[in-house]
Short mmCIF file of C-alpha atoms in Angstrom, two decimals:
data_model
loop_
_atom_site.label_atom_id
_atom_site.label_comp_id
_atom_site.label_asym_id
_atom_site.label_seq_id
_atom_site.Cartn_x
_atom_site.Cartn_y
_atom_site.Cartn_z
CA UNK G 1 4.13 -18.55 29.35
CA UNK G 2 0.59 -17.27 29.53
CA UNK G 3 -0.67 -13.81 28.75
CA UNK G 4 -2.55 -12.08 31.59
CA UNK G 5 -6.25 -11.50 30.96
CA UNK G 6 -5.95 -7.69 30.93
CA UNK G 7 -3.22 -7.95 28.26
CA UNK G 8 -5.36 -10.32 26.23
CA UNK G 9 -8.29 -7.89 26.30
CA UNK G 10 -6.01 -4.97 25.42
CA UNK G 11 -4.47 -6.89 22.52
CA UNK G 12 -7.93 -7.85 21.27
CA UNK G 13 -9.05 -4.21 21.35
CA UNK G 14 -5.87 -3.08 19.58
CA UNK G 15 -6.31 -5.74 16.90
CA UNK G 16 -9.94 -4.72 16.39
CA UNK G 17 -8.96 -1.02 16.11
CA UNK G 18 -6.26 -1.92 13.61
CA UNK G 19 -8.74 -3.94 11.53
CA UNK G 20 -11.16 -1.00 11.47
CA UNK G 21 -8.33 1.37 10.50
CA UNK G 22 -7.08 -1.06 7.82
CA UNK G 23 -10.55 -1.55 6.30
CA UNK G 24 -11.14 2.21 6.00
CA UNK G 25 -8.24 2.76 3.57
CA UNK G 26 -6.36 0.99 0.75
CA UNK G 27 -4.03 -0.71 3.22
CA UNK G 28 -2.69 -3.48 0.97
CA UNK G 29 -2.07 -1.03 -1.86
CA UNK G 30 -0.04 1.16 0.50
CA UNK G 31 1.89 -1.82 1.83
CA UNK G 32 2.74 -3.04 -1.68
CA UNK G 33 3.81 0.49 -2.69
CA UNK G 34 6.00 0.86 0.40
CA UNK G 35 7.56 -2.55 -0.25
CA UNK G 36 8.24 -1.48 -3.86
CA UNK G 37 10.32 1.48 -2.72
CA UNK G 38 12.61 -0.49 -0.43
CA UNK G 39 14.47 -2.64 -2.99
CA UNK G 40 14.77 0.31 -5.35
CA UNK G 41 16.44 2.24 -2.53
CA UNK G 42 18.58 -0.67 -1.37
CA UNK G 43 20.14 -2.29 -4.43
CA UNK G 44 22.07 0.67 -5.91
CA UNK G 45 23.89 1.17 -2.61
CA UNK G 46 24.37 -2.50 -1.68
CA UNK G 47 27.37 -4.73 -2.19
CA UNK G 48 26.06 -8.25 -2.51
CA UNK G 49 28.57 -10.94 -1.56
CA UNK G 50 28.27 -14.51 -2.70
CA UNK G 51 31.20 -16.57 -1.51
CA UNK G 52 34.30 -14.67 -2.57
CA UNK G 53 32.43 -12.84 -5.35
CA UNK G 54 31.28 -9.31 -4.59
CA UNK G 55 28.66 -7.70 -6.80
CA UNK G 56 28.38 -3.93 -6.58
CA UNK G 57 25.38 -2.37 -8.27
CA UNK G 58 26.38 1.19 -7.44
CA UNK G 59 26.13 3.06 -10.71
CA UNK G 60 24.97 6.45 -11.85
CA UNK G 61 21.47 5.14 -11.23
CA UNK G 62 21.98 5.81 -7.52
CA UNK G 63 20.51 9.30 -7.64
CA UNK G 64 17.46 8.24 -9.63
CA UNK G 65 17.00 5.23 -7.35
CA UNK G 66 17.04 7.45 -4.29
CA UNK G 67 14.38 9.76 -5.72
CA UNK G 68 12.20 6.92 -7.02
CA UNK G 69 12.46 4.89 -3.80
CA UNK G 70 11.60 7.83 -1.58
CA UNK G 71 8.74 8.82 -3.87
CA UNK G 72 7.28 5.31 -3.73
CA UNK G 73 7.55 5.29 0.06
CA UNK G 74 5.78 8.66 0.25
CA UNK G 75 3.06 7.44 -2.12
CA UNK G 76 2.58 4.35 0.05
CA UNK G 77 2.16 6.49 3.15
CA UNK G 78 -0.18 8.76 1.21
CA UNK G 79 -2.38 5.78 0.43
CA UNK G 80 -2.56 4.97 4.13
CA UNK G 81 -3.18 8.42 5.52
CA UNK G 82 -4.84 10.36 2.66
CA UNK G 83 -7.13 7.79 1.08
CA UNK G 84 -9.03 10.48 -0.84
CA UNK G 85 -6.01 10.84 -3.11
CA UNK G 86 -5.86 7.14 -3.89
CA UNK G 87 -6.43 7.45 -7.65
CA UNK G 88 -3.67 10.05 -8.03
CA UNK G 89 -1.32 8.05 -5.82
CA UNK G 90 -2.17 4.83 -7.66
CA UNK G 91 -1.50 6.28 -11.10
CA UNK G 92 1.67 7.98 -9.87
CA UNK G 93 2.82 4.67 -8.34
CA UNK G 94 2.30 2.85 -11.62
CA UNK G 95 4.17 5.51 -13.59
CA UNK G 96 7.06 5.75 -11.14
CA UNK G 97 7.35 1.95 -11.00
CA UNK G 98 7.58 1.80 -14.78
CA UNK G 99 10.14 4.61 -14.83
CA UNK G 100 12.20 2.62 -12.32
CA UNK G 101 12.86 -0.11 -14.89
CA UNK G 102 15.36 1.85 -17.00
CA UNK G 103 16.52 4.28 -14.33
CA UNK G 104 16.99 2.22 -11.19
CA UNK G 105 18.82 -1.02 -12.04
CA UNK G 106 15.86 -2.72 -13.67
CA UNK G 107 13.51 -1.39 -11.00
CA UNK G 108 15.38 -2.87 -8.10
CA UNK G 109 15.88 -6.08 -10.08
CA UNK G 110 12.09 -6.23 -10.63
CA UNK G 111 11.59 -6.54 -6.87
CA UNK G 112 10.48 -2.91 -6.87
CA UNK G 113 8.62 -2.62 -10.14
CA UNK G 114 6.28 -5.58 -9.71
CA UNK G 115 4.97 -4.65 -6.22
CA UNK G 116 4.69 -1.05 -7.42
CA UNK G 117 2.48 -2.07 -10.32
CA UNK G 118 0.35 -4.25 -8.05
CA UNK G 119 0.09 -1.53 -5.38
CA UNK G 120 -0.84 1.15 -7.91
CA UNK G 121 -3.47 -1.10 -9.45
CA UNK G 122 -4.93 -1.95 -6.04
CA UNK G 123 -5.04 1.75 -5.15
CA UNK G 124 -6.96 2.64 -8.30
CA UNK G 125 -9.39 -0.26 -7.81
CA UNK G 126 -10.06 0.28 -4.08
CA UNK G 127 -13.44 1.63 -3.01
CA UNK G 128 -14.52 2.63 0.46
CA UNK G 129 -17.05 0.44 2.23
CA UNK G 130 -19.62 3.26 1.98
CA UNK G 131 -19.31 3.30 -1.84
CA UNK G 132 -20.07 -0.40 -2.25
CA UNK G 133 -23.67 -1.56 -2.50
CA UNK G 134 -24.52 -4.68 -0.51
CA UNK G 135 -24.57 -8.00 -2.40
CA UNK G 136 -27.88 -8.67 -4.11
CA UNK G 137 -28.81 -4.97 -4.18
CA UNK G 138 -29.41 -4.36 -7.86
CA UNK G 139 -29.87 -0.97 -9.44
CA UNK G 140 -33.42 -0.12 -10.41
CA UNK G 141 -33.28 0.67 -14.11
CA UNK G 142 -37.02 0.43 -14.79
CA UNK G 143 -37.21 4.22 -15.35
CA UNK G 144 -34.77 4.08 -18.24
CA UNK G 145 -36.26 2.76 -21.44
CA UNK G 146 -33.93 2.60 -24.40
CA UNK G 147 -35.43 2.74 -27.87
CA UNK G 148 -33.90 2.71 -31.31
CA UNK G 149 -34.34 6.49 -31.49
CA UNK G 150 -32.67 7.06 -28.13
CA UNK G 151 -30.02 4.43 -27.62
CA UNK G 152 -28.43 6.37 -24.77
CA UNK G 153 -25.42 7.32 -26.86
CA UNK G 154 -26.59 10.61 -28.31
CA UNK G 155 -27.05 13.88 -26.48
CA UNK G 156 -30.42 14.68 -28.04
CA UNK G 157 -33.07 12.04 -28.68
CA UNK G 158 -34.37 14.10 -31.60
CA UNK G 159 -32.97 17.13 -33.37
CA UNK G 160 -34.24 20.47 -32.01
CA UNK G 161 -37.01 21.87 -34.23
CA UNK G 162 -35.50 25.36 -34.60
CA UNK G 163 -31.88 24.21 -34.57
CA UNK G 164 -31.51 25.35 -30.96
CA UNK G 165 -28.62 27.31 -29.54
CA UNK G 166 -26.22 24.50 -30.50
CA UNK G 167 -26.74 25.12 -34.21
CA UNK G 168 -25.52 28.72 -34.01
#
């Protein structure tokens, strides 16, 4: 089975558009956050069967799991479609993933907490391509000369002569 040429060109254009869309946002952080919400949503309502043994994890954690799983899914979509809020969404993802440990059956049996922590960390660390300087482009710091008097840690290099408005 061969793909017609017009389909091949269309698929190539779609793949290129997806790559451009993916590179303009914290895609992997959003994917990890979305994948963290799914096991947290699933396990409290699932009945796992192994041979003749049935394991039901449905406890009072079902309500908390529903809220936490939906919140993680929304945060993952927020990372994809509102990349300006990535730091907020990343920190919220980390906090919600940690809260899932005691509230949602060990965070979806750790299958929800671990991707949530990774996704939140990736979201906080992500920078847009415009914010990154090209490799080998060093900052010019020749204008800044640090002396013992002004080590860059104090607000004033010397004390104001008259005490200034800060002394009042």
